[in-house]
Amino acid sequence: MLTRQGRVIIRFGAELIIEDEHGQRHRCTTRRNLQHAVCGDRVTWTPSDSGNQVVNGILPRRNLLERLDPRGQIRPVAANIDQVVLVIAHRPPPQWPLVDRYLVAIEALGATALLVINKADLDEGTGDGMEERVDLYQALGYTGLRTSVTTGLGMDSLRTHLRDATSVLVGQSGVGKSSLIQALLPDEDLRIGELSEATGEGRHTTTSARLYHLPGGGELIDSPGVRDFTAPPLPVDALARGFVEFRPHIGHCRFHNCAHDREPGCAIKAAMEAGEISEQRYASYLAMKRS
Ligand SMILES: Nc1nc2c(ncn2[C@@H]2O[C@H](COP(=O)(O)OP(=O)(O)OP(=O)(O)O)[C@@H](O)[C@H]2O)c(=O)[nH]1
Ligand SMILES: [Mg+2]
Ligand SMILES: [Zn+2]
């Protein structure tokens, strides 16, 4: 029988919902021995009238978002992510080392980071260091966008940034991720998803990522497990590359296997002492490396 292509928009245990090129959805199971397909995967599948439809292949992935589950196991969450929207807010105040941890994970994923500073309506210019730190990230090449779900400020701009990409939204608790998603996806579909999370009904909905089409274009993959994902640890070289401003200095240390910690002749530390790399970013690197 004819094999078709589709995209995984949701997974419940062994069952997948596939969307075809016409936007129609099909319930499928996976062929045995097939690698775990996740939300966002492009797959091949075989239609069937008997209802026994099977996914038989996963097309090459652009990337795979993985998380550490509470037991320390690495779990695949979603595939083919173009952009990660990293949400921070004036309240609760950002934990900058955590922001750096997310940025490193985004770099390792090969996705674009979009920094959203939400609750702009609470910005009283109180000298909380937010502006300086956001300026630092912008100087590193990251885009920063101020939004307010309350006043609508920046929301059109956010929609524009989401338009041509598959995105996920992440950030610490209380920054307004659910509020932003509710504003971006005001349809019933999402509310049902939130409801089943709240009631605990359907255990899978609490962890399964789901792909949504945004009304203004673009796609958002969302689940609680995506929003607060904890990335698996990285080897030292990938960790250092995750700090984009370290990259020009990598390979210039005295020791080729320098971990940029206590080694003499470290080019990264020299750049930090020369003021080219910020002390806070270097401190974030050390904290991640030593943990
Ligand atoms: N003033 C103001 N409050 C906001 C804004 N966005 C969200 N909030 C409020 O901030 C609180 C937390 O928002 P949530 O959307 O629940 O935050 P969250 O990131 O989903 O939090 P978790 O689900 O715990 O991770 C709620 O009381 C929101 O009403 C905003 O732009 N301005
Ligand atoms: Mg929430
Ligand atoms: Zn070094």
mmCIF file with all atom_site columns, N, CA, C and O and ligand atoms in Angstrom, residues 249 252-255 257-261 263-269, ligand 3:
data_model
loop_
_atom_site.group_PDB
_atom_site.id
_atom_site.type_symbol
_atom_site.label_atom_id
_atom_site.label_alt_id
_atom_site.label_comp_id
_atom_site.label_asym_id
_atom_site.label_entity_id
_atom_site.label_seq_id
_atom_site.pdbx_PDB_ins_code
_atom_site.Cartn_x
_atom_site.Cartn_y
_atom_site.Cartn_z
_atom_site.occupancy
_atom_site.B_iso_or_equiv
_atom_site.pdbx_formal_charge
_atom_site.auth_seq_id
_atom_site.auth_comp_id
_atom_site.auth_asym_id
_atom_site.auth_atom_id
_atom_site.pdbx_PDB_model_num
ATOM   1  N  N  . HIS A 1 249 ? 37.739 32.141 21.315 1.00 0.00 ? 249 HIS A N  1
ATOM   2  C  CA . HIS A 1 249 ? 38.917 31.876 22.157 1.00 0.00 ? 249 HIS A CA 1
ATOM   3  C  C  . HIS A 1 249 ? 39.215 30.385 22.299 1.00 0.00 ? 249 HIS A C  1
ATOM   4  O  O  . HIS A 1 249 ? 40.290 30.010 22.764 1.00 0.00 ? 249 HIS A O  1
ATOM   5  N  N  . HIS A 1 252 ? 42.716 28.296 21.823 1.00 0.00 ? 252 HIS A N  1
ATOM   6  C  CA . HIS A 1 252 ? 43.866 29.163 22.074 1.00 0.00 ? 252 HIS A CA 1
ATOM   7  C  C  . HIS A 1 252 ? 44.425 29.006 23.489 1.00 0.00 ? 252 HIS A C  1
ATOM   8  O  O  . HIS A 1 252 ? 45.237 29.813 23.926 1.00 0.00 ? 252 HIS A O  1
ATOM   9  N  N  . CYS A 1 253 ? 43.944 27.998 24.213 1.00 0.00 ? 253 CYS A N  1
ATOM   10 C  CA . CYS A 1 253 ? 44.450 27.767 25.568 1.00 0.00 ? 253 CYS A CA 1
ATOM   11 C  C  . CYS A 1 253 ? 45.783 26.997 25.483 1.00 0.00 ? 253 CYS A C  1
ATOM   12 O  O  . CYS A 1 253 ? 46.074 26.368 24.472 1.00 0.00 ? 253 CYS A O  1
ATOM   13 N  N  . ARG A 1 254 ? 46.558 27.047 26.571 1.00 0.00 ? 254 ARG A N  1
ATOM   14 C  CA . ARG A 1 254 ? 47.846 26.356 26.562 1.00 0.00 ? 254 ARG A CA 1
ATOM   15 C  C  . ARG A 1 254 ? 47.655 24.849 26.388 1.00 0.00 ? 254 ARG A C  1
ATOM   16 O  O  . ARG A 1 254 ? 48.400 24.203 25.662 1.00 0.00 ? 254 ARG A O  1
ATOM   17 N  N  . PHE A 1 255 ? 46.648 24.297 27.060 1.00 0.00 ? 255 PHE A N  1
ATOM   18 C  CA . PHE A 1 255 ? 46.396 22.854 26.957 1.00 0.00 ? 255 PHE A CA 1
ATOM   19 C  C  . PHE A 1 255 ? 45.230 22.607 26.013 1.00 0.00 ? 255 PHE A C  1
ATOM   20 O  O  . PHE A 1 255 ? 44.191 23.266 26.122 1.00 0.00 ? 255 PHE A O  1
ATOM   21 N  N  . ASN A 1 257 ? 43.244 20.261 25.895 1.00 0.00 ? 257 ASN A N  1
ATOM   22 C  CA . ASN A 1 257 ? 42.050 19.733 26.561 1.00 0.00 ? 257 ASN A CA 1
ATOM   23 C  C  . ASN A 1 257 ? 41.645 20.602 27.756 1.00 0.00 ? 257 ASN A C  1
ATOM   24 O  O  . ASN A 1 257 ? 41.072 20.131 28.722 1.00 0.00 ? 257 ASN A O  1
ATOM   25 N  N  . CYS A 1 258 ? 41.976 21.900 27.672 1.00 0.00 ? 258 CYS A N  1
ATOM   26 C  CA . CYS A 1 258 ? 41.684 22.839 28.759 1.00 0.00 ? 258 CYS A CA 1
ATOM   27 C  C  . CYS A 1 258 ? 40.181 22.854 29.056 1.00 0.00 ? 258 CYS A C  1
ATOM   28 O  O  . CYS A 1 258 ? 39.355 22.902 28.149 1.00 0.00 ? 258 CYS A O  1
ATOM   29 N  N  . ALA A 1 259 ? 39.860 22.777 30.337 1.00 0.00 ? 259 ALA A N  1
ATOM   30 C  CA . ALA A 1 259 ? 38.442 22.826 30.736 1.00 0.00 ? 259 ALA A CA 1
ATOM   31 C  C  . ALA A 1 259 ? 38.058 24.243 31.166 1.00 0.00 ? 259 ALA A C  1
ATOM   32 O  O  . ALA A 1 259 ? 36.968 24.465 31.690 1.00 0.00 ? 259 ALA A O  1
ATOM   33 N  N  . HIS A 1 260 ? 38.986 25.217 30.969 1.00 0.00 ? 260 HIS A N  1
ATOM   34 C  CA . HIS A 1 260 ? 38.730 26.630 31.248 1.00 0.00 ? 260 HIS A CA 1
ATOM   35 C  C  . HIS A 1 260 ? 38.314 26.848 32.708 1.00 0.00 ? 260 HIS A C  1
ATOM   36 O  O  . HIS A 1 260 ? 37.406 27.623 33.007 1.00 0.00 ? 260 HIS A O  1
ATOM   37 N  N  . ASP A 1 261 ? 38.980 26.115 33.583 1.00 0.00 ? 261 ASP A N  1
ATOM   38 C  CA . ASP A 1 261 ? 38.650 26.208 35.005 1.00 0.00 ? 261 ASP A CA 1
ATOM   39 C  C  . ASP A 1 261 ? 39.879 26.704 35.763 1.00 0.00 ? 261 ASP A C  1
ATOM   40 O  O  . ASP A 1 261 ? 40.088 27.910 35.881 1.00 0.00 ? 261 ASP A O  1
ATOM   41 N  N  . GLU A 1 263 ? 43.076 25.706 34.934 1.00 0.00 ? 263 GLU A N  1
ATOM   42 C  CA . GLU A 1 263 ? 44.268 25.457 34.125 1.00 0.00 ? 263 GLU A CA 1
ATOM   43 C  C  . GLU A 1 263 ? 45.037 26.754 33.872 1.00 0.00 ? 263 GLU A C  1
ATOM   44 O  O  . GLU A 1 263 ? 44.435 27.793 33.611 1.00 0.00 ? 263 GLU A O  1
ATOM   45 N  N  . PRO A 1 264 ? 46.375 26.717 33.930 1.00 0.00 ? 264 PRO A N  1
ATOM   46 C  CA . PRO A 1 264 ? 47.147 27.909 33.559 1.00 0.00 ? 264 PRO A CA 1
ATOM   47 C  C  . PRO A 1 264 ? 47.083 28.142 32.046 1.00 0.00 ? 264 PRO A C  1
ATOM   48 O  O  . PRO A 1 264 ? 46.876 27.194 31.279 1.00 0.00 ? 264 PRO A O  1
ATOM   49 N  N  . GLY A 1 265 ? 47.220 29.389 31.648 1.00 0.00 ? 265 GLY A N  1
ATOM   50 C  CA . GLY A 1 265 ? 47.261 29.723 30.225 1.00 0.00 ? 265 GLY A CA 1
ATOM   51 C  C  . GLY A 1 265 ? 45.928 29.543 29.524 1.00 0.00 ? 265 GLY A C  1
ATOM   52 O  O  . GLY A 1 265 ? 45.882 29.265 28.328 1.00 0.00 ? 265 GLY A O  1
ATOM   53 N  N  . CYS A 1 266 ? 44.847 29.743 30.260 1.00 0.00 ? 266 CYS A N  1
ATOM   54 C  CA . CYS A 1 266 ? 43.520 29.566 29.650 1.00 0.00 ? 266 CYS A CA 1
ATOM   55 C  C  . CYS A 1 266 ? 43.093 30.843 28.920 1.00 0.00 ? 266 CYS A C  1
ATOM   56 O  O  . CYS A 1 266 ? 43.035 31.925 29.505 1.00 0.00 ? 266 CYS A O  1
ATOM   57 N  N  . ALA A 1 267 ? 42.793 30.704 27.639 1.00 0.00 ? 267 ALA A N  1
ATOM   58 C  CA . ALA A 1 267 ? 42.423 31.863 26.807 1.00 0.00 ? 267 ALA A CA 1
ATOM   59 C  C  . ALA A 1 267 ? 41.058 32.440 27.189 1.00 0.00 ? 267 ALA A C  1
ATOM   60 O  O  . ALA A 1 267 ? 40.817 33.636 27.043 1.00 0.00 ? 267 ALA A O  1
ATOM   61 N  N  . ILE A 1 268 ? 40.175 31.571 27.685 1.00 0.00 ? 268 ILE A N  1
ATOM   62 C  CA . ILE A 1 268 ? 38.837 32.039 28.086 1.00 0.00 ? 268 ILE A CA 1
ATOM   63 C  C  . ILE A 1 268 ? 38.959 32.919 29.332 1.00 0.00 ? 268 ILE A C  1
ATOM   64 O  O  . ILE A 1 268 ? 38.382 34.006 29.409 1.00 0.00 ? 268 ILE A O  1
ATOM   65 N  N  . LYS A 1 269 ? 39.758 32.429 30.295 1.00 0.00 ? 269 LYS A N  1
ATOM   66 C  CA . LYS A 1 269 ? 39.928 33.196 31.525 1.00 0.00 ? 269 LYS A CA 1
ATOM   67 C  C  . LYS A 1 269 ? 40.659 34.513 31.222 1.00 0.00 ? 269 LYS A C  1
ATOM   68 O  O  . LYS A 1 269 ? 40.325 35.556 31.790 1.00 0.00 ? 269 LYS A O  1
HETATM 69 ZN ZN . ZN  B 2 .   ? 40.868 27.276 28.617 1.00 0.00 ? 3   ZN  B ZN 1
#
